[in-house]
mmCIF file of N, CA and C in Angstrom:
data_model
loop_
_atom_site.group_PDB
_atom_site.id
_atom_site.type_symbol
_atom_site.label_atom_id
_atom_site.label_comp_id
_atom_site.label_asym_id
_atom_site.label_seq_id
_atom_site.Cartn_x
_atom_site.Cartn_y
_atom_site.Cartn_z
ATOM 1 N N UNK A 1 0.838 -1.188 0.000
ATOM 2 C CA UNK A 1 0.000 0.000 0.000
ATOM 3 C C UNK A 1 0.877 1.243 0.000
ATOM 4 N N UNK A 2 0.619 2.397 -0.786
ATOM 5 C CA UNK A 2 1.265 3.327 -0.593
ATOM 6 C C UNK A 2 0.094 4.172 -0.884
ATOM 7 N N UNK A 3 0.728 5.818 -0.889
ATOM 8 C CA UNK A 3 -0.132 7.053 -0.974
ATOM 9 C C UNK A 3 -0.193 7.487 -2.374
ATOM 10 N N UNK A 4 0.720 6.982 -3.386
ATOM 11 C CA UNK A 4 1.341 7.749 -4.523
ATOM 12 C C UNK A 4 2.207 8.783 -4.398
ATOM 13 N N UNK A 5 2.254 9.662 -5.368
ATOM 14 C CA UNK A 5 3.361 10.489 -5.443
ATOM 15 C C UNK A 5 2.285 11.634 -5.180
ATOM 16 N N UNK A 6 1.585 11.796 -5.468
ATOM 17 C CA UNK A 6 0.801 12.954 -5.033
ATOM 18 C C UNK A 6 0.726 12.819 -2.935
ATOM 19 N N UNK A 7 0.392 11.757 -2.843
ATOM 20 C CA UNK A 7 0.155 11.623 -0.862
ATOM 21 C C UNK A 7 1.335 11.928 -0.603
ATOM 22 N N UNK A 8 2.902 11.441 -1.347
ATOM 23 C CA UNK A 8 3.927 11.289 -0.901
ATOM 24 C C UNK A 8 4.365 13.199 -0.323
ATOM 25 N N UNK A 9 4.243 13.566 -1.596
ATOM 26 C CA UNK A 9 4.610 15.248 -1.291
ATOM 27 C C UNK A 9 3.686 15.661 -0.152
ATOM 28 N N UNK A 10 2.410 15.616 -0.088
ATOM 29 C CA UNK A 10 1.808 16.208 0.569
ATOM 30 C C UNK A 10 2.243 15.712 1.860
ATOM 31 N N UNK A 11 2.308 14.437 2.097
ATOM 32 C CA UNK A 11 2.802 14.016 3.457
ATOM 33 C C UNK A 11 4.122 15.074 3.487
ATOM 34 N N UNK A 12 4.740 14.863 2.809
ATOM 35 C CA UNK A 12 6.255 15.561 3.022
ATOM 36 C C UNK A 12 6.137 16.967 3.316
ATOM 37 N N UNK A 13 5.278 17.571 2.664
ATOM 38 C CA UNK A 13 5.245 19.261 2.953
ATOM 39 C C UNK A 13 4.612 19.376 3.977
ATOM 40 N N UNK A 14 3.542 18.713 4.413
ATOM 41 C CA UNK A 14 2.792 18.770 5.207
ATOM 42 C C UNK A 14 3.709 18.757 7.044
ATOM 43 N N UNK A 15 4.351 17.636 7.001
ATOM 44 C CA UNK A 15 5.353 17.258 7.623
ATOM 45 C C UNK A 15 6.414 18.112 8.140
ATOM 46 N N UNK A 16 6.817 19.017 6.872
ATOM 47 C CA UNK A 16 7.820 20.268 6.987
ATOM 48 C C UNK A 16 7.353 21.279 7.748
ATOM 49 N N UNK A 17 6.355 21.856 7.285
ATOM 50 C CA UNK A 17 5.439 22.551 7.989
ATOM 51 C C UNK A 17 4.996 22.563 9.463
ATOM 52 N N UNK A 18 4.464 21.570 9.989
ATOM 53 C CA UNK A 18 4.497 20.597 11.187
ATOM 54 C C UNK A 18 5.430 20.825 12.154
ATOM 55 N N UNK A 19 6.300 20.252 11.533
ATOM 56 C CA UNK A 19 8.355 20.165 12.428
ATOM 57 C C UNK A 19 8.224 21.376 12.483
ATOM 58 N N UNK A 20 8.458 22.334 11.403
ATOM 59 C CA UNK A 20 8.479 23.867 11.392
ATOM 60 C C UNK A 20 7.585 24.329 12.960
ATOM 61 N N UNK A 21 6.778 24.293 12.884
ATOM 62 C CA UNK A 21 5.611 24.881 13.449
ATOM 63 C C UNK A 21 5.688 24.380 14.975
ATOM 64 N N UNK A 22 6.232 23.422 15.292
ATOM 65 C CA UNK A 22 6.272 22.911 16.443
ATOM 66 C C UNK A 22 7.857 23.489 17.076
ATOM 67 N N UNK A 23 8.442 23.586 16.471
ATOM 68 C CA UNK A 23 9.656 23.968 16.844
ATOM 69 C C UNK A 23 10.007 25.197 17.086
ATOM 70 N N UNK A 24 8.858 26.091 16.281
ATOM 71 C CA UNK A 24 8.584 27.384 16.840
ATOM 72 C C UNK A 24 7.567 27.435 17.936
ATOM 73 N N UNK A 25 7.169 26.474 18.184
ATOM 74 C CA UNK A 25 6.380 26.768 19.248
ATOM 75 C C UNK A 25 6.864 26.260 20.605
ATOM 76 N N UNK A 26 8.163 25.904 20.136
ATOM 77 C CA UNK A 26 8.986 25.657 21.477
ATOM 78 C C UNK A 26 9.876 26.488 21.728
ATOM 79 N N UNK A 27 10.460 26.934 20.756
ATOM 80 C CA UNK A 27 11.345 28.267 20.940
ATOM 81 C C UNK A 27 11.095 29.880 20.213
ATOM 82 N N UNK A 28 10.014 29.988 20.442
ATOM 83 C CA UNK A 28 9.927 31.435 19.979
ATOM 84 C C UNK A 28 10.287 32.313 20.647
ATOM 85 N N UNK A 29 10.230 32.333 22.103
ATOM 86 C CA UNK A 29 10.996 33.254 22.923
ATOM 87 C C UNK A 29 12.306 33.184 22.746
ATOM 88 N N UNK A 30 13.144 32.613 22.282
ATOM 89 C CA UNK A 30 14.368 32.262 22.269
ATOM 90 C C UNK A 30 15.107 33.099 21.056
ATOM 91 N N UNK A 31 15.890 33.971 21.145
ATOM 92 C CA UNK A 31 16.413 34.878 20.001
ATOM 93 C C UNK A 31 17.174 34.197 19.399
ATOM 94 N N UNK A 32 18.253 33.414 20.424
ATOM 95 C CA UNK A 32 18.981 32.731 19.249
ATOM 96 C C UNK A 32 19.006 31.655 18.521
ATOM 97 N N UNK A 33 17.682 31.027 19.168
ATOM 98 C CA UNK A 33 17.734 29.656 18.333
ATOM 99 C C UNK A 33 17.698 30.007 17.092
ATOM 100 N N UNK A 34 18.514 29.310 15.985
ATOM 101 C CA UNK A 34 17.789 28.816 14.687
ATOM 102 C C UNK A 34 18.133 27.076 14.116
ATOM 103 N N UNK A 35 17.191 26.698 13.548
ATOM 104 C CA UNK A 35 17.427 25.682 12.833
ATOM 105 C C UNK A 35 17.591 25.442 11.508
ATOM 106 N N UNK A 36 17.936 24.690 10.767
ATOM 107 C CA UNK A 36 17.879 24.169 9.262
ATOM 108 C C UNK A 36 17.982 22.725 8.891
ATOM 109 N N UNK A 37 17.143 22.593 8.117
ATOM 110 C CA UNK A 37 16.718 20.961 7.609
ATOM 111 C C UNK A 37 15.075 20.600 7.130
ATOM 112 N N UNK A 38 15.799 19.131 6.981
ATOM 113 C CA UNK A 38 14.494 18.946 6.567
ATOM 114 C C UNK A 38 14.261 17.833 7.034
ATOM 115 N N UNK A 39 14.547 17.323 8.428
ATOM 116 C CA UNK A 39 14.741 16.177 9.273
ATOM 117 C C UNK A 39 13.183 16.130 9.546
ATOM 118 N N UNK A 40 12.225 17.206 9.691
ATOM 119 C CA UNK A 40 10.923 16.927 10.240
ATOM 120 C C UNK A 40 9.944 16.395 9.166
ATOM 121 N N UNK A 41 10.726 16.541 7.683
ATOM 122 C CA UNK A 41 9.948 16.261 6.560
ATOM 123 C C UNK A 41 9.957 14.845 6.476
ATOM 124 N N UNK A 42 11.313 14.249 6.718
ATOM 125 C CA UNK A 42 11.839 12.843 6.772
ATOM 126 C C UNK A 42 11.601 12.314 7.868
ATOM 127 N N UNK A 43 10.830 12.594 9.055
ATOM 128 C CA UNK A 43 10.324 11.998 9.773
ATOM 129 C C UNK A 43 9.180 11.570 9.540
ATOM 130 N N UNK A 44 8.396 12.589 9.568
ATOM 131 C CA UNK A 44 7.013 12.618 8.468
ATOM 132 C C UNK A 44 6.529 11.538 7.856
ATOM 133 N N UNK A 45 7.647 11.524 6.846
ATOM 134 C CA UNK A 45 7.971 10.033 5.650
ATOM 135 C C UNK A 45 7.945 8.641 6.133
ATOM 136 N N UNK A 46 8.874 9.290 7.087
ATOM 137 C CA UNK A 46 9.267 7.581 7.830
ATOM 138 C C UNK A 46 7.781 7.278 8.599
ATOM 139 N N UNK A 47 7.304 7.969 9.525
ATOM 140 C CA UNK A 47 6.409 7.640 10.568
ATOM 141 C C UNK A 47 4.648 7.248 9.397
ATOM 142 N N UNK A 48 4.848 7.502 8.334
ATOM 143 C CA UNK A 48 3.845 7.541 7.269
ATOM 144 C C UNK A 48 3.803 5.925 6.502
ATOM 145 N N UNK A 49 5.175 5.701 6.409
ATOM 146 C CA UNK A 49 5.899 4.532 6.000
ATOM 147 C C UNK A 49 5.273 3.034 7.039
ATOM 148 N N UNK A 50 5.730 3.745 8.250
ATOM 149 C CA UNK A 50 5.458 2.502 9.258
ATOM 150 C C UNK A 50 3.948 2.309 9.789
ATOM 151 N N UNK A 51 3.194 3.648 9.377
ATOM 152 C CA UNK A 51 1.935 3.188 9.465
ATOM 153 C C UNK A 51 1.259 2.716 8.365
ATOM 154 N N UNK A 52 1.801 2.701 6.954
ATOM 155 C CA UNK A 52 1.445 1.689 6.022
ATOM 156 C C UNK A 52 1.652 0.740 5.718
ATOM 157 N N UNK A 53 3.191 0.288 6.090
ATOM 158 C CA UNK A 53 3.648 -0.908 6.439
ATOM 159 C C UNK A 53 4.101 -1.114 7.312
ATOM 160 N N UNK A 54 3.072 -1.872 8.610
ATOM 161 C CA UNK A 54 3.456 -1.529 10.154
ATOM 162 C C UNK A 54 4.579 -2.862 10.081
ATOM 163 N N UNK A 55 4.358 -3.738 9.231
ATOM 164 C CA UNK A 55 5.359 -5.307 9.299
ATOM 165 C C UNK A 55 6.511 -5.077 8.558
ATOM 166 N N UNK A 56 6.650 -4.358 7.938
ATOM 167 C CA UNK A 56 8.272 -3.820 7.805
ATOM 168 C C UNK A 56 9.299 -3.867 9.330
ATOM 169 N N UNK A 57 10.497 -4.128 8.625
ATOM 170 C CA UNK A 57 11.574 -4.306 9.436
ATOM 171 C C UNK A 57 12.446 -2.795 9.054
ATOM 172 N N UNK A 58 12.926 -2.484 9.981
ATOM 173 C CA UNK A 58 14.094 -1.555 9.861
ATOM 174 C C UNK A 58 15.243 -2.218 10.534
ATOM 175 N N UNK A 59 16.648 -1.423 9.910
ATOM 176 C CA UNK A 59 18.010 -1.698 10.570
ATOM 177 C C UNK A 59 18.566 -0.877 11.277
ATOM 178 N N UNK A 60 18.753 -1.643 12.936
ATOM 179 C CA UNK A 60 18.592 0.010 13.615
ATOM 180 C C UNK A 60 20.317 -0.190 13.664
ATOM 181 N N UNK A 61 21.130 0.879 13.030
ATOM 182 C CA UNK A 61 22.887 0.958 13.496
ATOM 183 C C UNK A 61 22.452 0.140 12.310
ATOM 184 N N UNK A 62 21.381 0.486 10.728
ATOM 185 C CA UNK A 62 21.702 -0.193 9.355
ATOM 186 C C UNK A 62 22.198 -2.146 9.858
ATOM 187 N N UNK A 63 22.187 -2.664 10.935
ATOM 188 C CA UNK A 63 22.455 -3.849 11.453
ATOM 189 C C UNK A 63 21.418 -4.874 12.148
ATOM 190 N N UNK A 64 20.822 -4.105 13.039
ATOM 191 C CA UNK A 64 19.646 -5.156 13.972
ATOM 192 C C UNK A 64 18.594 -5.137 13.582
ATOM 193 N N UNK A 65 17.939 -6.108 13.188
ATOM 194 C CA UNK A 65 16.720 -5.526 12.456
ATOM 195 C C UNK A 65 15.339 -5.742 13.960
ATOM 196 N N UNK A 66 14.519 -4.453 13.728
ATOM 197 C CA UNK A 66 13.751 -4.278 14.318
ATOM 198 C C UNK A 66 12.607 -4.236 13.488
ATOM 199 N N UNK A 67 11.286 -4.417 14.478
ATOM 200 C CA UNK A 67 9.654 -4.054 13.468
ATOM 201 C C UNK A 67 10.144 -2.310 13.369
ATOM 202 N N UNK A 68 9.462 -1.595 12.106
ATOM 203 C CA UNK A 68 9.551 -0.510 12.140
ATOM 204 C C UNK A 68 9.166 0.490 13.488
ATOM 205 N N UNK A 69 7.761 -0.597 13.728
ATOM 206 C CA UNK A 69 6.800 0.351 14.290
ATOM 207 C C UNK A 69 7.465 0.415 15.832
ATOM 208 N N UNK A 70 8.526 -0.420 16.332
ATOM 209 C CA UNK A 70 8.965 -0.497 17.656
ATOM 210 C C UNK A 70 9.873 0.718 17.287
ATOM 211 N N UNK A 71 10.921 0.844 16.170
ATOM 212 C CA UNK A 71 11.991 2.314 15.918
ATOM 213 C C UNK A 71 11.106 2.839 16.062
ATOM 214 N N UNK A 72 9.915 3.384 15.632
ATOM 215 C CA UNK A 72 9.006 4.812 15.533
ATOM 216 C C UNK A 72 8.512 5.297 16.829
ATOM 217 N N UNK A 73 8.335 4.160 17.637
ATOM 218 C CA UNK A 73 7.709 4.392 19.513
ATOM 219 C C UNK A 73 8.851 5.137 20.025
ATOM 220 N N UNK A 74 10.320 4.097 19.855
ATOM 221 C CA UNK A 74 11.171 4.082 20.616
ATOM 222 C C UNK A 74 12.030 5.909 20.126
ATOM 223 N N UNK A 75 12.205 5.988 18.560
ATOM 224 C CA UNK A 75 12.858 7.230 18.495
ATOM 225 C C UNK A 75 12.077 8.468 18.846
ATOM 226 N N UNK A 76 10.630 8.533 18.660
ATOM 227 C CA UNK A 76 9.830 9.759 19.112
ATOM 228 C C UNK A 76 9.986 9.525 20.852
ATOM 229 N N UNK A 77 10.462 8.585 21.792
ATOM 230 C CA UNK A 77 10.582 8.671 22.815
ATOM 231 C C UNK A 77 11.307 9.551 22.960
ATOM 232 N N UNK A 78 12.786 8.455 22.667
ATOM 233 C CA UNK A 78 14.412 9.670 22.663
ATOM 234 C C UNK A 78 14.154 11.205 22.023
ATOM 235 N N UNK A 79 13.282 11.436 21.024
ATOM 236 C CA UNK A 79 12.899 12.713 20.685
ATOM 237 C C UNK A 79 12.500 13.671 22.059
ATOM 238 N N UNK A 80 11.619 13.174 22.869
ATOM 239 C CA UNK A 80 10.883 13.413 23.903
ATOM 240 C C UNK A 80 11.997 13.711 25.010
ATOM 241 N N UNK A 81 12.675 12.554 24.970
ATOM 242 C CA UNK A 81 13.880 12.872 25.892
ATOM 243 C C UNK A 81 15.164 14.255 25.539
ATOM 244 N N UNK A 82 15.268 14.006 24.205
ATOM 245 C CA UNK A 82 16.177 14.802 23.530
ATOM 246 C C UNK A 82 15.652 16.254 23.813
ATOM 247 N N UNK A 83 14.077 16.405 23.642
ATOM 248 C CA UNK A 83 13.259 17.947 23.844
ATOM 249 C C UNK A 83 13.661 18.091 25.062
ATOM 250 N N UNK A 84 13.587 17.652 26.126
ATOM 251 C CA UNK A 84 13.369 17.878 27.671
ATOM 252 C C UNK A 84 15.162 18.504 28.076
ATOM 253 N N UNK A 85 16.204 17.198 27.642
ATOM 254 C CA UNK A 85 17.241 17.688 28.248
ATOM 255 C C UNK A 85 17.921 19.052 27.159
ATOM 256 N N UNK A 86 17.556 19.607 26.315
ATOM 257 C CA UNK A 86 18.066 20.259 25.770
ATOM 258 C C UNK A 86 19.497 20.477 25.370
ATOM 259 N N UNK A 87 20.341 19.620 25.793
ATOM 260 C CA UNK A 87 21.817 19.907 25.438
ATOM 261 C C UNK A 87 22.213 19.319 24.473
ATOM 262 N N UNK A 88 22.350 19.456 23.184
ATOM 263 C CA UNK A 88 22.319 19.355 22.037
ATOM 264 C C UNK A 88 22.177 20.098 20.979
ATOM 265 N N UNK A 89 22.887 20.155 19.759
ATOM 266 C CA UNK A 89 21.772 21.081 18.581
ATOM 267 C C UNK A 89 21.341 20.310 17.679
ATOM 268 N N UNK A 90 20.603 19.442 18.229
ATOM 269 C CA UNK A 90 19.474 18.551 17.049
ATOM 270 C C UNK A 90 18.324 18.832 17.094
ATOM 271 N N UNK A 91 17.345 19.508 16.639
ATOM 272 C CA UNK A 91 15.829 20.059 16.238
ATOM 273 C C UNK A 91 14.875 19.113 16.736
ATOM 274 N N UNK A 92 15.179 18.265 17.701
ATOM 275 C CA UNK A 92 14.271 17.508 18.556
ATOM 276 C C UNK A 92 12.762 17.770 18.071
ATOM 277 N N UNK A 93 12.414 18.708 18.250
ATOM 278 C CA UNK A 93 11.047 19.116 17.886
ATOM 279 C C UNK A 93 10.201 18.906 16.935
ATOM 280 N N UNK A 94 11.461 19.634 15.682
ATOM 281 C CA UNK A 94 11.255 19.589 14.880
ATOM 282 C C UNK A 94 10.769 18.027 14.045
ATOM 283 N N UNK A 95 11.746 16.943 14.455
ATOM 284 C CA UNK A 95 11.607 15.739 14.051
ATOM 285 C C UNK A 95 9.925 15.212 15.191
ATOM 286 N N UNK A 96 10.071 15.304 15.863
ATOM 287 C CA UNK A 96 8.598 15.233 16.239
ATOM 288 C C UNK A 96 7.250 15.901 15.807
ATOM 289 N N UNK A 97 7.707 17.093 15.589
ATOM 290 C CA UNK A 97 6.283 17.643 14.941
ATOM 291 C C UNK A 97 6.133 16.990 13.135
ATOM 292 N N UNK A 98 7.480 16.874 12.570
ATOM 293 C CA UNK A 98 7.237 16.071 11.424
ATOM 294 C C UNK A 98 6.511 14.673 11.372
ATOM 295 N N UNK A 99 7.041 13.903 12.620
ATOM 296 C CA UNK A 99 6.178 12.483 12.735
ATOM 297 C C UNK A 99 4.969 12.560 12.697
ATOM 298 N N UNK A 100 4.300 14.160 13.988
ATOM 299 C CA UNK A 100 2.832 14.306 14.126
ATOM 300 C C UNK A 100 2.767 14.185 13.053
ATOM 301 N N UNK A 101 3.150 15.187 11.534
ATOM 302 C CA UNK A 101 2.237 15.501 10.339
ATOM 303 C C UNK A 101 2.388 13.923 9.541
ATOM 304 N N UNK A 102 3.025 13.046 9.730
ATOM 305 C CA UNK A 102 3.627 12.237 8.759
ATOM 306 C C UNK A 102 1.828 11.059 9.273
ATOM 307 N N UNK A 103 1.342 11.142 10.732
ATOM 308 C CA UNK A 103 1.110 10.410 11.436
ATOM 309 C C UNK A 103 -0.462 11.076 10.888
ATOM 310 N N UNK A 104 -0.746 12.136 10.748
ATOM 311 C CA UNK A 104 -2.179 12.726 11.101
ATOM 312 C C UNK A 104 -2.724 12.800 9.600
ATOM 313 N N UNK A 105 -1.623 12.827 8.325
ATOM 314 C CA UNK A 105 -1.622 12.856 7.178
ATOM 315 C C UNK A 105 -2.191 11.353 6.625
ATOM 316 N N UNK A 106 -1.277 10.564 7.169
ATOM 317 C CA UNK A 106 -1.333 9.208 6.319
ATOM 318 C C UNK A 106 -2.786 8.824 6.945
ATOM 319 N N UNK A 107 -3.562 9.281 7.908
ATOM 320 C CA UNK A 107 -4.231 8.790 8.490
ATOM 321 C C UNK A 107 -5.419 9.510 7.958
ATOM 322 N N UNK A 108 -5.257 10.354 7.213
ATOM 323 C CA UNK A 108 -6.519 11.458 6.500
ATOM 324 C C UNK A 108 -6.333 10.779 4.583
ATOM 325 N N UNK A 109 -5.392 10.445 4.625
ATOM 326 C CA UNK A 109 -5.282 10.411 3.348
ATOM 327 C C UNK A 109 -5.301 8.570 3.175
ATOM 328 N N UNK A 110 -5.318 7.671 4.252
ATOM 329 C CA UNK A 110 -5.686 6.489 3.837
ATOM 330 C C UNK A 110 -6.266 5.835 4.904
ATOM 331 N N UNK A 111 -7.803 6.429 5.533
ATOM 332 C CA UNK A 111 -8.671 5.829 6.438
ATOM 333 C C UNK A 111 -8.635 4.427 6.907
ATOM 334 N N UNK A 112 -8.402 3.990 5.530
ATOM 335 C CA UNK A 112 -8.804 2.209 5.971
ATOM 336 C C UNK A 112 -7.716 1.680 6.708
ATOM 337 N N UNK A 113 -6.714 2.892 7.391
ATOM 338 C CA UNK A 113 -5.508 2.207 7.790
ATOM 339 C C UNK A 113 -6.454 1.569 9.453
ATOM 340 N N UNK A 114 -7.242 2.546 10.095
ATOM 341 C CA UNK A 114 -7.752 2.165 11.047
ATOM 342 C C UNK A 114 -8.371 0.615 11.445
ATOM 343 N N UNK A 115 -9.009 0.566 10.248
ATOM 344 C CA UNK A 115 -9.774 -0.632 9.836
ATOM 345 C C UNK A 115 -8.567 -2.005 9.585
ATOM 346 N N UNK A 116 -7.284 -1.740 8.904
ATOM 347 C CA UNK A 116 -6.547 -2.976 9.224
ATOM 348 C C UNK A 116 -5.110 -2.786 9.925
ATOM 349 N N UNK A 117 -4.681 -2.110 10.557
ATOM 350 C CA UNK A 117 -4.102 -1.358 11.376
ATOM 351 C C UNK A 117 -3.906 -1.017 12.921
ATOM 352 N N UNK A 118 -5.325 -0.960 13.282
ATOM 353 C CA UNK A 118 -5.967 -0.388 14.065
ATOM 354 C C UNK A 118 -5.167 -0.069 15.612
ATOM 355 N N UNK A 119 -4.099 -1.784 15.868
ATOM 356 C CA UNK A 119 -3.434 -1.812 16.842
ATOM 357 C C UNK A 119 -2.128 -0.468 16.511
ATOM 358 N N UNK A 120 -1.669 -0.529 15.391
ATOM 359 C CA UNK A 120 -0.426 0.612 15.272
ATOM 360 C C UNK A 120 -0.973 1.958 15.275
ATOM 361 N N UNK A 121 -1.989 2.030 14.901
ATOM 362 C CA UNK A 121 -2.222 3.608 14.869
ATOM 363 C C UNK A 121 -2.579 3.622 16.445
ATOM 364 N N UNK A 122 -3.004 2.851 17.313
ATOM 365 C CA UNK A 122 -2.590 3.617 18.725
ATOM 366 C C UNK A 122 -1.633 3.443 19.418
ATOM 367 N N UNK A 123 -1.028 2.532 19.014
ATOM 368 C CA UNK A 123 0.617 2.343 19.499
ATOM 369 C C UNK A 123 1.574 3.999 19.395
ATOM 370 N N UNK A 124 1.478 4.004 17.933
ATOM 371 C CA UNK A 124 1.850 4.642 17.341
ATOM 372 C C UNK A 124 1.871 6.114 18.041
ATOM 373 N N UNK A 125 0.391 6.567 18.279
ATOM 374 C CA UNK A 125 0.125 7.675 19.321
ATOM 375 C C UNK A 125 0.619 7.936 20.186
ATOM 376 N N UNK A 126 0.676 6.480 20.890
ATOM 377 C CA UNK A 126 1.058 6.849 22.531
ATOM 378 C C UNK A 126 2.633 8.010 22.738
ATOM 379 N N UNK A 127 3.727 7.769 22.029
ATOM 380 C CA UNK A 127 4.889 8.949 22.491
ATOM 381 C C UNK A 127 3.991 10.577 22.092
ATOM 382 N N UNK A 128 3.164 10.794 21.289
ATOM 383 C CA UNK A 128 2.319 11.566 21.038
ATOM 384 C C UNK A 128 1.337 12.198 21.919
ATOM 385 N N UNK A 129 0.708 11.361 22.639
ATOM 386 C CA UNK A 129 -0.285 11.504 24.017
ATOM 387 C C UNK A 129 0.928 11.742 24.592
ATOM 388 N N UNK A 130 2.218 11.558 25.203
ATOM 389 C CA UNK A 130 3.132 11.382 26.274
ATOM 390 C C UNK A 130 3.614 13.049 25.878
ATOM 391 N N UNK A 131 3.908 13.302 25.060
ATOM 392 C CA UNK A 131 4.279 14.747 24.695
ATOM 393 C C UNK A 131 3.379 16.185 25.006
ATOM 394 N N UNK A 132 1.998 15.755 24.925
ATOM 395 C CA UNK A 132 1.192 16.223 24.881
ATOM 396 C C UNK A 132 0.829 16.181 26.380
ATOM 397 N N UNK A 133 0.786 15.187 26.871
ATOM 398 C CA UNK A 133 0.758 15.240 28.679
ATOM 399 C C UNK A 133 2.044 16.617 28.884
ATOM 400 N N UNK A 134 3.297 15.822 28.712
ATOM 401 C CA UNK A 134 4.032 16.850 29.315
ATOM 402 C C UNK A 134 4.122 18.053 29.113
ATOM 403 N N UNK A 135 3.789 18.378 27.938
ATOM 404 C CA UNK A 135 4.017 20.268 27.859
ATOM 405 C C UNK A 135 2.660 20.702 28.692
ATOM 406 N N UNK A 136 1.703 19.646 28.535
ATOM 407 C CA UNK A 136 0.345 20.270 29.179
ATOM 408 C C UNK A 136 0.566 20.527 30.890
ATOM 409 N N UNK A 137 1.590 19.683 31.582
ATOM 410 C CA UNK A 137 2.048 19.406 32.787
ATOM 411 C C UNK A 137 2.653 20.596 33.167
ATOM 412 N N UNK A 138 3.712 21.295 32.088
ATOM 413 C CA UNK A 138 4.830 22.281 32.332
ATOM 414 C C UNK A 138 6.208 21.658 31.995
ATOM 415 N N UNK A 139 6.170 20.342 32.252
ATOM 416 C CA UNK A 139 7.329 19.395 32.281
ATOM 417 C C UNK A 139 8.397 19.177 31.386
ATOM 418 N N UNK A 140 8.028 19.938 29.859
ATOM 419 C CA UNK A 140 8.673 20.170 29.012
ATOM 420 C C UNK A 140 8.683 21.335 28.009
#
């Protein structure tokens, strides 16, 4: 199953946008942050990927192979973690707000994923709900 090349962009811009948007909404007070990339677009992709083919394998270190959908829980975690401790310059955010769009896209643009799916698309959520707890908390 895929989206075509038409879902594909839109996931992707959509995605950019997203990362974009979230990452300003974590640092807008902040004068000096800036970022560049397109890591939230390629998250997007990826997290779009594993909810169409949740039985795909990935190679995590290109070596161990994992289900996709366990990399996608596990890296929007470390994302989560990566947002919180801040010491770094990797766009944490950014790659998370791309997953949201990659996640909210594929899910508008191919319904029936619910219908055979159903267990990954809330798997899938949960680092999503967990993000969403914590900024709602203060906690991040």
């Amino acid at each position: 199953y895929d989206l075509g090349s038409i879902g594909f962009v839109i996931v992707y811009l959509a995605s950019l946008i997203l990362g974009n948007l979230l990452s300003y909404f974590f640092h807008k007070d902040e004068d000096s942050y800036s970022a560049v990339g397109a890591s939230g677009a390629v998250m997007g992709i990826l997290y779009s990927a594993i909810l169409l083919r949740p039985d795909m394998m990935l190679g995590l270190f290109f070596i161990i192979p994992i289900p996709a959908y366990v990399f996608g829980i596990g890296y929007l975690l470390y994302t989560i973690y990566g947002m919180r401790r801040r010491a770094d310059n990797i766009g944490h955010d950014a790659h998370f707000g791309g997953a949201v769009g990659g996640y909210v896209l594929t899910l508008l643009l191919a319904p029936w994923i619910f219908q055979h799916h159903l267990l990954m698309v809330i798997l899938l959520a949960i680092p999503i709900l967990i993000l969403f707890i914590l900024q709602k908390t203060g906690k991040i």
